[in-house]
Coordinates of C-alpha atoms in Angstrom, one line a residue:
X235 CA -3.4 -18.5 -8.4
X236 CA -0.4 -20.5 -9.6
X237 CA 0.6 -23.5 -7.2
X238 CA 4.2 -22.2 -4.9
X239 CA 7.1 -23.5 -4.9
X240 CA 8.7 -24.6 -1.1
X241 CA 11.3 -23.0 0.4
X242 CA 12.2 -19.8 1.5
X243 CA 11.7 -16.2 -0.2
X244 CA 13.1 -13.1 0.9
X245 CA 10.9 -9.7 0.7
X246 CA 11.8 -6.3 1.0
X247 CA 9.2 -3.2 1.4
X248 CA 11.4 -0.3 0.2
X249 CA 9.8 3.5 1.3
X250 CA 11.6 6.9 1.8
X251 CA 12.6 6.6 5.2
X252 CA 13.5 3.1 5.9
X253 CA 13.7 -0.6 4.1
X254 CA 12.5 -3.3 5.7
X255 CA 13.3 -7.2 4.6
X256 CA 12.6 -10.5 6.0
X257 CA 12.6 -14.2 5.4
X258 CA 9.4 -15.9 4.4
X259 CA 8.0 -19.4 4.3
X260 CA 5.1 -20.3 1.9
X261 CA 2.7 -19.6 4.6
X262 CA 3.8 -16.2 4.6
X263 CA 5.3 -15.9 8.1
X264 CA 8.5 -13.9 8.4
X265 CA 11.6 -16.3 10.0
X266 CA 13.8 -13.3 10.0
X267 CA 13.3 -9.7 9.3
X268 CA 15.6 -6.7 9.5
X269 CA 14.7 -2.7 9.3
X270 CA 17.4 -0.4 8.4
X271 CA 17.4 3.7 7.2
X272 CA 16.7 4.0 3.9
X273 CA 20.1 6.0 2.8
X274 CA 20.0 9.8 1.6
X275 CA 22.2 9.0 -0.9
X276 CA 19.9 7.5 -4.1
X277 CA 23.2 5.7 -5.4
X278 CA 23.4 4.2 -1.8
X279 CA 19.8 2.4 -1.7
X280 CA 20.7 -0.4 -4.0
X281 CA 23.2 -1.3 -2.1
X282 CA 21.8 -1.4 1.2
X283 CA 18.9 -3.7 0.1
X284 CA 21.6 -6.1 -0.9
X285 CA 23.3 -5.9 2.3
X286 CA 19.8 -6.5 4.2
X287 CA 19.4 -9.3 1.9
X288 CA 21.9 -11.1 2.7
X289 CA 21.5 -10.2 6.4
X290 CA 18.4 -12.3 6.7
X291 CA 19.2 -14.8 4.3
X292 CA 22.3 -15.5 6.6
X293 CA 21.9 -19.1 8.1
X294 CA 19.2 -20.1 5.9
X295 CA 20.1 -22.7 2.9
X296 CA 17.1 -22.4 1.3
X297 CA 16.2 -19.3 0.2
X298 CA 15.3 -18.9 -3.6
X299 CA 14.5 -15.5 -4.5
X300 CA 13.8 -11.9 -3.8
X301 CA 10.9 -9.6 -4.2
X302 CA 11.7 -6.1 -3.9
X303 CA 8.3 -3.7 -3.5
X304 CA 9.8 0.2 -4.1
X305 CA 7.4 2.9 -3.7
X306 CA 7.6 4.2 -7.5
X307 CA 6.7 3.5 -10.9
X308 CA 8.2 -0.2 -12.1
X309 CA 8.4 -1.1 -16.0
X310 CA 6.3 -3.6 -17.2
X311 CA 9.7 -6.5 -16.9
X312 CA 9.3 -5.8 -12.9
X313 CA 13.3 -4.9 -13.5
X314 CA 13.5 -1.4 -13.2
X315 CA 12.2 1.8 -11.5
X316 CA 11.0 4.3 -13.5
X317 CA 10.6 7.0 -11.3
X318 CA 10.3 7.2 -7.8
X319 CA 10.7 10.6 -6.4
X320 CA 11.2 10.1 -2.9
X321 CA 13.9 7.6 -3.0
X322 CA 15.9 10.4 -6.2
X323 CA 15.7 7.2 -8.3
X324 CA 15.2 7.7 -12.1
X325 CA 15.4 4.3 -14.6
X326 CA 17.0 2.6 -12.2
X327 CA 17.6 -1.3 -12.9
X328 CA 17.1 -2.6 -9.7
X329 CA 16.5 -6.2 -10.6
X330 CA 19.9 -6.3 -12.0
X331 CA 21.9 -4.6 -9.4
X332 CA 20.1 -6.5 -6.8
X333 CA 21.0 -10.1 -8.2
X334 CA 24.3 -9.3 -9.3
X335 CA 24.8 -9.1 -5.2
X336 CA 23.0 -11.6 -3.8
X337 CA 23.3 -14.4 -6.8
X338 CA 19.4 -15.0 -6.7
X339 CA 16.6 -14.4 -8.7
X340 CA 15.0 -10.7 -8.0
X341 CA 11.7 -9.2 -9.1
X342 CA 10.9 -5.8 -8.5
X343 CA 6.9 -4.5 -8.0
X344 CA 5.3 -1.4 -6.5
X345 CA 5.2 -1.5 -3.3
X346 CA 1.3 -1.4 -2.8
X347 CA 0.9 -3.3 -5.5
X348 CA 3.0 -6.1 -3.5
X349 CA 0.9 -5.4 -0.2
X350 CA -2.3 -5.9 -2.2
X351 CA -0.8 -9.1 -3.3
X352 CA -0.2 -9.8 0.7
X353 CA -3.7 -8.9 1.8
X354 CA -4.8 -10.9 -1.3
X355 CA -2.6 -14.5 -0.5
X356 CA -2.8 -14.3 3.0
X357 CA -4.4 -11.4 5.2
X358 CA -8.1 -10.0 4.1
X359 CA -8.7 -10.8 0.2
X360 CA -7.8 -14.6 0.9
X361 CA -10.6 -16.7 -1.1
X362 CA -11.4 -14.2 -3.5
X363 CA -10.2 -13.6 -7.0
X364 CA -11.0 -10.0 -7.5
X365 CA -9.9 -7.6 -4.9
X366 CA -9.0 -4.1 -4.7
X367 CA -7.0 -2.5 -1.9
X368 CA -6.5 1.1 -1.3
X369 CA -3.3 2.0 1.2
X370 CA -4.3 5.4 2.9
X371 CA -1.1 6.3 4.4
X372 CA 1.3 9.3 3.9
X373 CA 0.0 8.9 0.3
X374 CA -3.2 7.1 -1.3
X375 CA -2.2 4.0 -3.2
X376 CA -3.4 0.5 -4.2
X377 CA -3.2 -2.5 -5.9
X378 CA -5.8 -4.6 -8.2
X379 CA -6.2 -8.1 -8.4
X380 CA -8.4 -9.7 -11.0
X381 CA -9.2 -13.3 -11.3
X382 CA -6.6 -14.2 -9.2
X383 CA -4.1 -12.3 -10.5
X384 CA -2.4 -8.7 -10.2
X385 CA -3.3 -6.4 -12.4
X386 CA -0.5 -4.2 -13.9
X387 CA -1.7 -2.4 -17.1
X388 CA 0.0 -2.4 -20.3
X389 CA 3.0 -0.3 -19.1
X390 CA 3.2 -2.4 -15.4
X391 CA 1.8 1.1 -13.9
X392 CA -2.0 0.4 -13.2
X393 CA -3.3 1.2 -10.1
X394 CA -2.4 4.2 -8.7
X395 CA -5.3 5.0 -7.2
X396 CA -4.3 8.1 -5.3
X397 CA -3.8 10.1 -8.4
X398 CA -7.1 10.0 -10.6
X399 CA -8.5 13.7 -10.4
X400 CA -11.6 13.7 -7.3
X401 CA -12.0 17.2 -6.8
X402 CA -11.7 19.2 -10.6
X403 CA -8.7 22.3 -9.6
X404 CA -8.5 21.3 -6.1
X405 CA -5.8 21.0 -3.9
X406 CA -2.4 20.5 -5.3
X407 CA -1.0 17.3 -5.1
X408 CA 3.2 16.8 -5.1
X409 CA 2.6 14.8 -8.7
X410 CA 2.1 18.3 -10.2
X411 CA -1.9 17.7 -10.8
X412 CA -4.5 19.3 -8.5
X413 CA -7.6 17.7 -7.3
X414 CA -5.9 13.9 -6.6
X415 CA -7.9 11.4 -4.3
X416 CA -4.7 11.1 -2.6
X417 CA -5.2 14.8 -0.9
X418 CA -8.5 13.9 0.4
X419 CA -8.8 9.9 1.2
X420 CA -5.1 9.4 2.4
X421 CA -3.9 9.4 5.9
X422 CA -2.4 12.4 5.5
X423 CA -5.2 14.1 4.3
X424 CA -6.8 12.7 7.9
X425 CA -4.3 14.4 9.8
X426 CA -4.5 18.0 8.4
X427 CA -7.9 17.4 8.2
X428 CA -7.9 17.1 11.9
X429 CA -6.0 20.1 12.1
X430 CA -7.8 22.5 10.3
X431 CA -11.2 21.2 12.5
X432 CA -9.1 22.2 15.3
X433 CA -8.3 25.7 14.1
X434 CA -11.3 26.4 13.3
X435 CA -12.9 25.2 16.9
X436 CA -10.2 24.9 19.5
X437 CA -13.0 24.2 22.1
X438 CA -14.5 21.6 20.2
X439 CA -10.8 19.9 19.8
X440 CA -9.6 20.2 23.3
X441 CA -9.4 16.7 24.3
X442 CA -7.0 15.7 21.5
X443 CA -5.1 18.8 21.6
X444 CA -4.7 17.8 25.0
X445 CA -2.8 14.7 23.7
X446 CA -0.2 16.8 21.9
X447 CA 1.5 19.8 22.5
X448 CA -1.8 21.6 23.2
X449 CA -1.7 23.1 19.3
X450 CA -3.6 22.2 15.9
X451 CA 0.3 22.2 14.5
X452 CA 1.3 19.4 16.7
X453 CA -1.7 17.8 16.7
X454 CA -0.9 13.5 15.0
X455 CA -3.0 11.1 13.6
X456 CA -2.5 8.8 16.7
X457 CA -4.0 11.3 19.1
X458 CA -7.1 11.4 16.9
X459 CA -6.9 8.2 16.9
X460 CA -6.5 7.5 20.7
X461 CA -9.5 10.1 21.3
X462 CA -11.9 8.5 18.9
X463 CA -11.2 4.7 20.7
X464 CA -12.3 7.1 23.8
X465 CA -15.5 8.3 21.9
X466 CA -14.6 12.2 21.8
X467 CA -17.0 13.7 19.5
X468 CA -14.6 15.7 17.6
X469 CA -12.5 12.7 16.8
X470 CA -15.3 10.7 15.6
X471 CA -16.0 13.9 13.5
X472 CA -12.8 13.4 12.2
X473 CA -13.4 9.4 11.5
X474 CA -16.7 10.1 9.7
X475 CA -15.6 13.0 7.1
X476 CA -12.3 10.9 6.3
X477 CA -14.3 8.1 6.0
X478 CA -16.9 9.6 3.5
X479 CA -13.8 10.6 1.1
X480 CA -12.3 7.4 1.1
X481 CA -16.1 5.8 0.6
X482 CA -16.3 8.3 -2.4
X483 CA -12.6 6.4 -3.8
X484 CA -14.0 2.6 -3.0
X485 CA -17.0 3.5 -4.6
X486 CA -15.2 5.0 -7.5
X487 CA -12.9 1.9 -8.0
X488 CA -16.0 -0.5 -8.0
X489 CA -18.0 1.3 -10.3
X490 CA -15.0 0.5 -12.9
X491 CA -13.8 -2.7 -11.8
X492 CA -16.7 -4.2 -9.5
X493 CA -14.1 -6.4 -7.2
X494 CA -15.9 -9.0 -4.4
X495 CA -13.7 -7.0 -1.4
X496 CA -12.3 -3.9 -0.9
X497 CA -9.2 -3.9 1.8
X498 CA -8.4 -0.9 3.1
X499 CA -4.6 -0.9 4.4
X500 CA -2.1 1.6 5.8
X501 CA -1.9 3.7 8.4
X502 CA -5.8 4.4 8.3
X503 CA -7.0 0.8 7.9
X504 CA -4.5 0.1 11.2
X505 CA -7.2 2.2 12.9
X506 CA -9.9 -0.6 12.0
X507 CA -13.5 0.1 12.5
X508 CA -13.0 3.5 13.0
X509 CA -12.5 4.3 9.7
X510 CA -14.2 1.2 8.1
X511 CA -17.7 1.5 9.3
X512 CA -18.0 4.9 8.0
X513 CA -16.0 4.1 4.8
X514 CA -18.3 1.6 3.6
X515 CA -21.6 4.0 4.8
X516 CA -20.1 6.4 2.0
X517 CA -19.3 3.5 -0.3
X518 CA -22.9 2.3 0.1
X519 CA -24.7 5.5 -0.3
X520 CA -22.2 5.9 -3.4
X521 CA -22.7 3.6 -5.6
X522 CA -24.5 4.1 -8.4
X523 CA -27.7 1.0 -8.9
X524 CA -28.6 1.2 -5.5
X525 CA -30.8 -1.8 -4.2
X526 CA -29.8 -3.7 -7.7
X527 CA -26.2 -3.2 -7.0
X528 CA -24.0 -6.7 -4.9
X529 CA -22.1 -4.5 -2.5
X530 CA -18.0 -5.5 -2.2
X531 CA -17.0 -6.4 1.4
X532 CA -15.4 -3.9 2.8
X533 CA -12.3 -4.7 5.2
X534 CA -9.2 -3.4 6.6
X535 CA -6.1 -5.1 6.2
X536 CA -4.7 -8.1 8.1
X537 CA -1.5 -8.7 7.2
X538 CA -1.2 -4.8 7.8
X539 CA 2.2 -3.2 7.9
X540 CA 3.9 -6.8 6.6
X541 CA 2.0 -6.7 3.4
X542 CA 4.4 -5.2 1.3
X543 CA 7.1 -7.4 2.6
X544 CA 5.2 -10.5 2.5
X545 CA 3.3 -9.6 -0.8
X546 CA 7.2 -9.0 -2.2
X547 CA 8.2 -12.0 -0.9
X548 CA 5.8 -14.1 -2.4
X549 CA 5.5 -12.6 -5.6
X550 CA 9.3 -13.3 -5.7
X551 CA 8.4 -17.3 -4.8
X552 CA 5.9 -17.2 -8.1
X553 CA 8.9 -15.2 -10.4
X554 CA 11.5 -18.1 -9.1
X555 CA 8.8 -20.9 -10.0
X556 CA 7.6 -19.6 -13.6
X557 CA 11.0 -17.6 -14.7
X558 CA 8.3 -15.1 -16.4
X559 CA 7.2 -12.2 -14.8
X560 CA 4.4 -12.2 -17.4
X561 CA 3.1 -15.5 -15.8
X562 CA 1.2 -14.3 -12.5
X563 CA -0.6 -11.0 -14.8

């Protein structure tokens, strides 16, 4: 990785219901941070990053650049957003807009992409060069780094890891293909997963029923959650058959790109050993070479629900120091 500048670098995780930004030093701690909405209005959002730009930045001199990680598709220049379908956004030049506001420096990435870079710079991929993490959240994404460096493609769209086909006409997936890892491995998944276990054996699922409303439709990922940390069977249940799907995706990803860790982020890797221990079981039983096979380490994230922000942040600090977004590929 390329030496960093000093100073101060500003990050912002951008997502469809809120955008969160902060102030970061080159140890990656966060000096000042704002959350605001994320607006309904797509014409809006550039806007409002700007604003909560300049809201942290405010009473510090030395801040150099920005990182902005959207949750879409960014061109291979880390300037503009291709597509990104929950924020209404279609080609739209972010880098530019953004600096034209603020007067500094601004490169744009995918937002996992920028929280593998976190997990990878400071949180659970520190002291390796190759690295994969997968974010299991509402969706399945992920980010790749490869001898020290992120991995973009040709087209600055590599890994998207949710949306390689795991299940040949499965379920339908919101990107218009059926079958995705993203509608079995992601936390989403592990809540209707949940759901339908409870529907099909209320008795069974009483204790975290009992946490909600009393129904499979208001059952929540934190009340499995809660019940599992309690050791209710059904919970654990719950834990283990997530876990063998998103063992299946690690397994996948290092039979094609055979990192040193696997980091496993979002709203499932904030439920720790729960979901790693049987994760890396399936990842284990998985992989193809068996005994001859070197096994990744499997982890969940550390930096957790910062990474984007501080993975943004200093991606931004590399972009100020090299002028090339080409540089830290």
């Amino acid at each position: 990785m390329s030496e960093e500048t000093g100073g101060l670098t500003v990050g912002v995780d951008l997502g469809g219901t809120k955008i969160a930004a902060g102030t970061v030093d080159p140890a990656g701690e966060i000096v000042s941070r704002v959350r605001v909405p994320t607006p309904h209005d797509p014409d809006r959002i550039a806007e409002t990053i700007a604003e909560a730009v300049q809201r942290v930045r405010d009473g510090w001199d030395d801040v150099r650049a920005v990182g902005v990680g959207a949750a879409g598709y960014v061109d291979a220049d880390r300037s503009t957003v291709r597509f990104a379908p929950n924020l209404g956004w279609h080609d739209k030049a972010i880098r530019d807009i953004v600096q034209k506001a603020t007067g500094l420096p601004v490169v744009v990435e995918n937002d996992a992409n920028a929280a593998a870079w976190g997990e990878f710079v400071h949180g659970a991929g520190a002291g390796h060069e190759d690295m994969v993490m997968v974010t299991a959240g509402t969706g399945l994404g992920g980010g790749i780094i490869s001898r020290g460096r992120l991995f973009r493609g040709r087209f600055g769209m590599a890994g998207e890891i949710g949306h390689y086909r795991a299940v040949p006409d499965g379920l339908p997936c919101p990107c218009g293909q059926r079958g995705c890892m993203e509608q079995y491995a992601s936390g989403a998944a592990h809540t209707r997963r949940a759901r339908e276990m409870a529907i099909a054996d209320p008795g069974r699922a009483a204790a975290v029923l009992a946490l909600g409303d009393g129904t499979p439709a208001g059952l929540q990922g934190r009340h499995v959650t809660e019940a599992a940390v309690g050791g209710d069977p059904f919970a654990l249940d719950v834990f283990a058959r997530s876990g063998r799907w998103l063992g299946q995706a690690l397994a996948d990803l290092a039979s094609v790109l055979d990192p040193a860790v696997l980091v496993i982020g979002g709203g499932l890797g904030d439920t720790g050993e729960l979901i790693r221990r049987p994760a890396e079981v399936a990842y284990r039983r998985a992989l193809g070479g068996g005994e001859h096979r070197i096994y990744a380490q499997v982890r969940t994230a550390t930096v957790g629900q910062d990474a984007g922000l501080v993975g943004a942040a200093n991606l931004a600090r590399l972009h100020e120091l090299l002028w090339s977004p080409a540089a830290v590929l």
